[in-house]
Amino acid sequence: MIDALVAYKVGISVISVIGDYILVRSMFSIIRLSIRIIFSLLSILFLTAIVSLIYFLSIHPPKVRRRTSHYFFKHPTEMMGILEA
C-alpha cells in the first residue's frame, strides 16, 4: 500500500513538473512575442514620424535668415578675390 502511495505521489510530482515546464515555456514564448509586437509597433511609429517630418519639411521649408552685415560675412568668392562677371 505504501509503494502505491509513493508511486502515486511520484507520478503526480512528475506530472506537475512537466506541467510547470510547459507553463513556463509558454509564458516565455508569450513574453517574446509581446516584445516583438512592441518593437514592431515602435518601428512603425518611428518610420511614420520620419515620413511625416519629411512631408512637413517638403511643404514648409525652413526660412533662411539673410545676414544684413556683409562686413563680417563675405561670400567665399569675395574672400578669394574672384569677381563675378
Short mmCIF file of N, CA and C in Angstrom, two decimals:
data_model
loop_
_atom_site.label_atom_id
_atom_site.label_comp_id
_atom_site.label_asym_id
_atom_site.label_seq_id
_atom_site.Cartn_x
_atom_site.Cartn_y
_atom_site.Cartn_z
N MET A 1 0.82 -1.20 0.00
CA MET A 1 0.00 0.00 0.00
C MET A 1 0.87 1.26 0.00
N ILE A 2 1.97 1.20 0.75
CA ILE A 2 2.86 2.36 0.82
C ILE A 2 3.54 2.55 -0.53
N ASP A 3 3.90 1.48 -1.20
CA ASP A 3 4.54 1.61 -2.50
C ASP A 3 3.60 2.25 -3.51
N ALA A 4 2.35 1.91 -3.46
CA ALA A 4 1.38 2.50 -4.38
C ALA A 4 1.20 3.98 -4.09
N LEU A 5 1.20 4.35 -2.81
CA LEU A 5 1.06 5.76 -2.43
C LEU A 5 2.29 6.56 -2.87
N VAL A 6 3.48 5.99 -2.69
CA VAL A 6 4.72 6.65 -3.12
C VAL A 6 4.74 6.79 -4.64
N ALA A 7 4.35 5.75 -5.34
CA ALA A 7 4.31 5.81 -6.81
C ALA A 7 3.30 6.85 -7.27
N TYR A 8 2.19 6.95 -6.57
CA TYR A 8 1.17 7.95 -6.92
C TYR A 8 1.72 9.35 -6.72
N LYS A 9 2.41 9.58 -5.57
CA LYS A 9 2.97 10.91 -5.31
C LYS A 9 4.08 11.25 -6.31
N VAL A 10 4.89 10.26 -6.64
CA VAL A 10 5.95 10.49 -7.62
C VAL A 10 5.34 10.81 -8.98
N GLY A 11 4.31 10.08 -9.35
CA GLY A 11 3.64 10.34 -10.63
C GLY A 11 3.02 11.72 -10.68
N ILE A 12 2.38 12.11 -9.57
CA ILE A 12 1.78 13.45 -9.51
C ILE A 12 2.86 14.52 -9.58
N SER A 13 3.98 14.32 -8.89
CA SER A 13 5.05 15.33 -8.92
C SER A 13 5.69 15.41 -10.30
N VAL A 14 5.84 14.28 -10.98
CA VAL A 14 6.39 14.30 -12.34
C VAL A 14 5.44 15.04 -13.28
N ILE A 15 4.16 14.77 -13.15
CA ILE A 15 3.17 15.45 -13.99
C ILE A 15 3.16 16.95 -13.70
N SER A 16 3.28 17.31 -12.41
CA SER A 16 3.29 18.74 -12.08
C SER A 16 4.55 19.42 -12.59
N VAL A 17 5.70 18.73 -12.55
CA VAL A 17 6.94 19.31 -13.08
C VAL A 17 6.82 19.50 -14.59
N ILE A 18 6.26 18.53 -15.28
CA ILE A 18 6.07 18.66 -16.73
C ILE A 18 5.10 19.80 -17.03
N GLY A 19 4.04 19.90 -16.25
CA GLY A 19 3.08 20.99 -16.43
C GLY A 19 3.71 22.35 -16.17
N ASP A 20 4.53 22.44 -15.12
CA ASP A 20 5.23 23.70 -14.84
C ASP A 20 6.19 24.05 -15.96
N TYR A 21 6.89 23.06 -16.50
CA TYR A 21 7.82 23.31 -17.61
C TYR A 21 7.07 23.85 -18.83
N ILE A 22 5.94 23.22 -19.14
CA ILE A 22 5.14 23.69 -20.29
C ILE A 22 4.60 25.09 -20.03
N LEU A 23 4.17 25.36 -18.80
CA LEU A 23 3.64 26.68 -18.46
C LEU A 23 4.72 27.75 -18.56
N VAL A 24 5.90 27.49 -18.01
CA VAL A 24 6.99 28.47 -18.06
C VAL A 24 7.45 28.68 -19.50
N ARG A 25 7.53 27.61 -20.26
CA ARG A 25 7.95 27.74 -21.66
C ARG A 25 6.95 28.55 -22.47
N SER A 26 5.66 28.32 -22.24
CA SER A 26 4.65 29.09 -22.97
C SER A 26 4.64 30.55 -22.51
N MET A 27 4.90 30.79 -21.22
CA MET A 27 4.97 32.18 -20.75
C MET A 27 6.14 32.91 -21.39
N PHE A 28 7.29 32.24 -21.51
CA PHE A 28 8.43 32.87 -22.17
C PHE A 28 8.14 33.14 -23.64
N SER A 29 7.45 32.24 -24.31
CA SER A 29 7.13 32.48 -25.71
C SER A 29 6.14 33.63 -25.85
N ILE A 30 5.20 33.76 -24.91
CA ILE A 30 4.26 34.88 -24.94
C ILE A 30 5.00 36.19 -24.68
N ILE A 31 5.93 36.18 -23.74
CA ILE A 31 6.71 37.39 -23.46
C ILE A 31 7.55 37.77 -24.68
N ARG A 32 8.18 36.78 -25.32
CA ARG A 32 8.98 37.05 -26.52
C ARG A 32 8.12 37.62 -27.63
N LEU A 33 6.92 37.06 -27.81
CA LEU A 33 6.01 37.55 -28.84
C LEU A 33 5.56 38.97 -28.54
N SER A 34 5.28 39.28 -27.28
CA SER A 34 4.84 40.63 -26.94
C SER A 34 5.97 41.63 -27.13
N ILE A 35 7.21 41.22 -26.85
CA ILE A 35 8.35 42.12 -27.09
C ILE A 35 8.51 42.37 -28.58
N ARG A 36 8.34 41.33 -29.39
CA ARG A 36 8.40 41.53 -30.86
C ARG A 36 7.31 42.49 -31.32
N ILE A 37 6.10 42.33 -30.79
CA ILE A 37 5.00 43.21 -31.19
C ILE A 37 5.29 44.64 -30.77
N ILE A 38 5.82 44.83 -29.56
CA ILE A 38 6.13 46.19 -29.09
C ILE A 38 7.19 46.83 -29.98
N PHE A 39 8.25 46.09 -30.31
CA PHE A 39 9.29 46.67 -31.16
C PHE A 39 8.79 46.90 -32.58
N SER A 40 7.90 46.06 -33.07
CA SER A 40 7.32 46.30 -34.39
C SER A 40 6.49 47.57 -34.39
N LEU A 41 5.70 47.76 -33.35
CA LEU A 41 4.89 48.99 -33.25
C LEU A 41 5.78 50.22 -33.11
N LEU A 42 6.86 50.10 -32.34
CA LEU A 42 7.77 51.24 -32.20
C LEU A 42 8.47 51.57 -33.52
N SER A 43 8.84 50.55 -34.28
CA SER A 43 9.49 50.83 -35.56
C SER A 43 8.50 51.45 -36.55
N ILE A 44 7.25 51.00 -36.52
CA ILE A 44 6.23 51.61 -37.38
C ILE A 44 6.00 53.06 -36.98
N LEU A 45 5.95 53.33 -35.67
CA LEU A 45 5.77 54.70 -35.18
C LEU A 45 6.96 55.57 -35.58
N PHE A 46 8.17 55.05 -35.47
CA PHE A 46 9.36 55.80 -35.84
C PHE A 46 9.38 56.11 -37.34
N LEU A 47 9.06 55.12 -38.17
CA LEU A 47 9.03 55.36 -39.61
C LEU A 47 7.93 56.34 -39.99
N THR A 48 6.78 56.27 -39.32
CA THR A 48 5.70 57.22 -39.58
C THR A 48 6.13 58.63 -39.20
N ALA A 49 6.84 58.77 -38.09
CA ALA A 49 7.32 60.09 -37.68
C ALA A 49 8.33 60.64 -38.68
N ILE A 50 9.21 59.79 -39.19
CA ILE A 50 10.19 60.26 -40.18
C ILE A 50 9.50 60.68 -41.47
N VAL A 51 8.55 59.87 -41.93
CA VAL A 51 7.84 60.21 -43.17
C VAL A 51 7.05 61.50 -43.00
N SER A 52 6.40 61.67 -41.85
CA SER A 52 5.63 62.90 -41.64
C SER A 52 6.54 64.11 -41.52
N LEU A 53 7.73 63.93 -40.92
CA LEU A 53 8.68 65.04 -40.84
C LEU A 53 9.19 65.42 -42.22
N ILE A 54 9.50 64.44 -43.04
CA ILE A 54 9.94 64.73 -44.42
C ILE A 54 8.84 65.41 -45.20
N TYR A 55 7.61 64.93 -45.04
CA TYR A 55 6.47 65.54 -45.74
C TYR A 55 6.25 66.97 -45.26
N PHE A 56 6.32 67.20 -43.95
CA PHE A 56 6.11 68.53 -43.40
C PHE A 56 7.19 69.49 -43.87
N LEU A 57 8.44 69.02 -43.89
CA LEU A 57 9.53 69.89 -44.34
C LEU A 57 9.49 70.14 -45.84
N SER A 58 8.90 69.23 -46.61
CA SER A 58 8.78 69.49 -48.04
C SER A 58 7.70 70.52 -48.32
N ILE A 59 6.67 70.57 -47.48
CA ILE A 59 5.61 71.58 -47.66
C ILE A 59 6.05 72.93 -47.09
N HIS A 60 6.65 72.92 -45.91
CA HIS A 60 7.07 74.14 -45.23
C HIS A 60 8.59 74.13 -45.07
N PRO A 61 9.32 74.59 -46.08
CA PRO A 61 10.78 74.60 -45.94
C PRO A 61 11.20 75.60 -44.87
N PRO A 62 12.29 75.34 -44.18
CA PRO A 62 12.72 76.28 -43.14
C PRO A 62 13.14 77.61 -43.74
N LYS A 63 12.79 78.69 -43.05
CA LYS A 63 13.13 80.02 -43.54
C LYS A 63 14.60 80.31 -43.24
N VAL A 64 15.29 80.81 -44.25
CA VAL A 64 16.71 81.13 -44.10
C VAL A 64 16.81 82.62 -43.86
N ARG A 65 17.42 82.99 -42.75
CA ARG A 65 17.58 84.41 -42.46
C ARG A 65 18.80 84.94 -43.20
N ARG A 66 18.60 86.02 -43.90
CA ARG A 66 19.71 86.66 -44.62
C ARG A 66 20.47 87.56 -43.66
N ARG A 67 21.75 87.54 -43.79
CA ARG A 67 22.56 88.40 -42.94
C ARG A 67 22.58 89.80 -43.53
N THR A 68 22.42 90.78 -42.67
CA THR A 68 22.39 92.16 -43.15
C THR A 68 23.78 92.76 -43.19
N SER A 69 24.67 92.27 -42.37
CA SER A 69 26.00 92.83 -42.33
C SER A 69 26.92 92.00 -43.22
N HIS A 70 27.38 92.61 -44.32
CA HIS A 70 28.30 91.92 -45.22
C HIS A 70 29.75 92.19 -44.84
N TYR A 71 29.93 92.99 -43.80
CA TYR A 71 31.30 93.30 -43.41
C TYR A 71 31.97 92.07 -42.79
N PHE A 72 31.25 91.38 -41.92
CA PHE A 72 31.83 90.23 -41.25
C PHE A 72 31.64 88.94 -42.04
N PHE A 73 30.56 88.87 -42.79
CA PHE A 73 30.24 87.63 -43.50
C PHE A 73 30.30 87.88 -45.00
N LYS A 74 31.40 87.53 -45.60
CA LYS A 74 31.56 87.74 -47.03
C LYS A 74 31.30 86.44 -47.77
N HIS A 75 30.97 86.59 -49.04
CA HIS A 75 30.78 85.43 -49.90
C HIS A 75 32.15 84.80 -50.13
N PRO A 76 32.22 83.48 -50.27
CA PRO A 76 33.54 82.84 -50.46
C PRO A 76 34.29 83.33 -51.69
N THR A 77 33.58 83.72 -52.76
CA THR A 77 34.28 84.24 -53.94
C THR A 77 34.90 85.59 -53.66
N GLU A 78 34.27 86.39 -52.80
CA GLU A 78 34.87 87.68 -52.43
C GLU A 78 36.09 87.47 -51.55
N MET A 79 36.05 86.44 -50.73
CA MET A 79 37.19 86.19 -49.85
C MET A 79 38.40 85.71 -50.66
N MET A 80 38.16 85.02 -51.79
CA MET A 80 39.26 84.52 -52.61
C MET A 80 39.71 85.56 -53.63
N GLY A 81 38.99 86.66 -53.73
CA GLY A 81 39.37 87.70 -54.67
C GLY A 81 38.85 87.45 -56.07
N ILE A 82 37.86 86.58 -56.23
CA ILE A 82 37.31 86.29 -57.55
C ILE A 82 36.09 87.19 -57.74
N LEU A 83 36.09 87.92 -58.80
CA LEU A 83 34.96 88.79 -59.10
C LEU A 83 34.02 88.09 -60.05
N GLU A 84 32.73 88.25 -59.79
CA GLU A 84 31.74 87.64 -60.69
C GLU A 84 31.52 88.56 -61.88
N ALA A 85 31.39 87.99 -63.05
CA ALA A 85 31.21 88.78 -64.26
C ALA A 85 29.77 89.18 -64.43
#
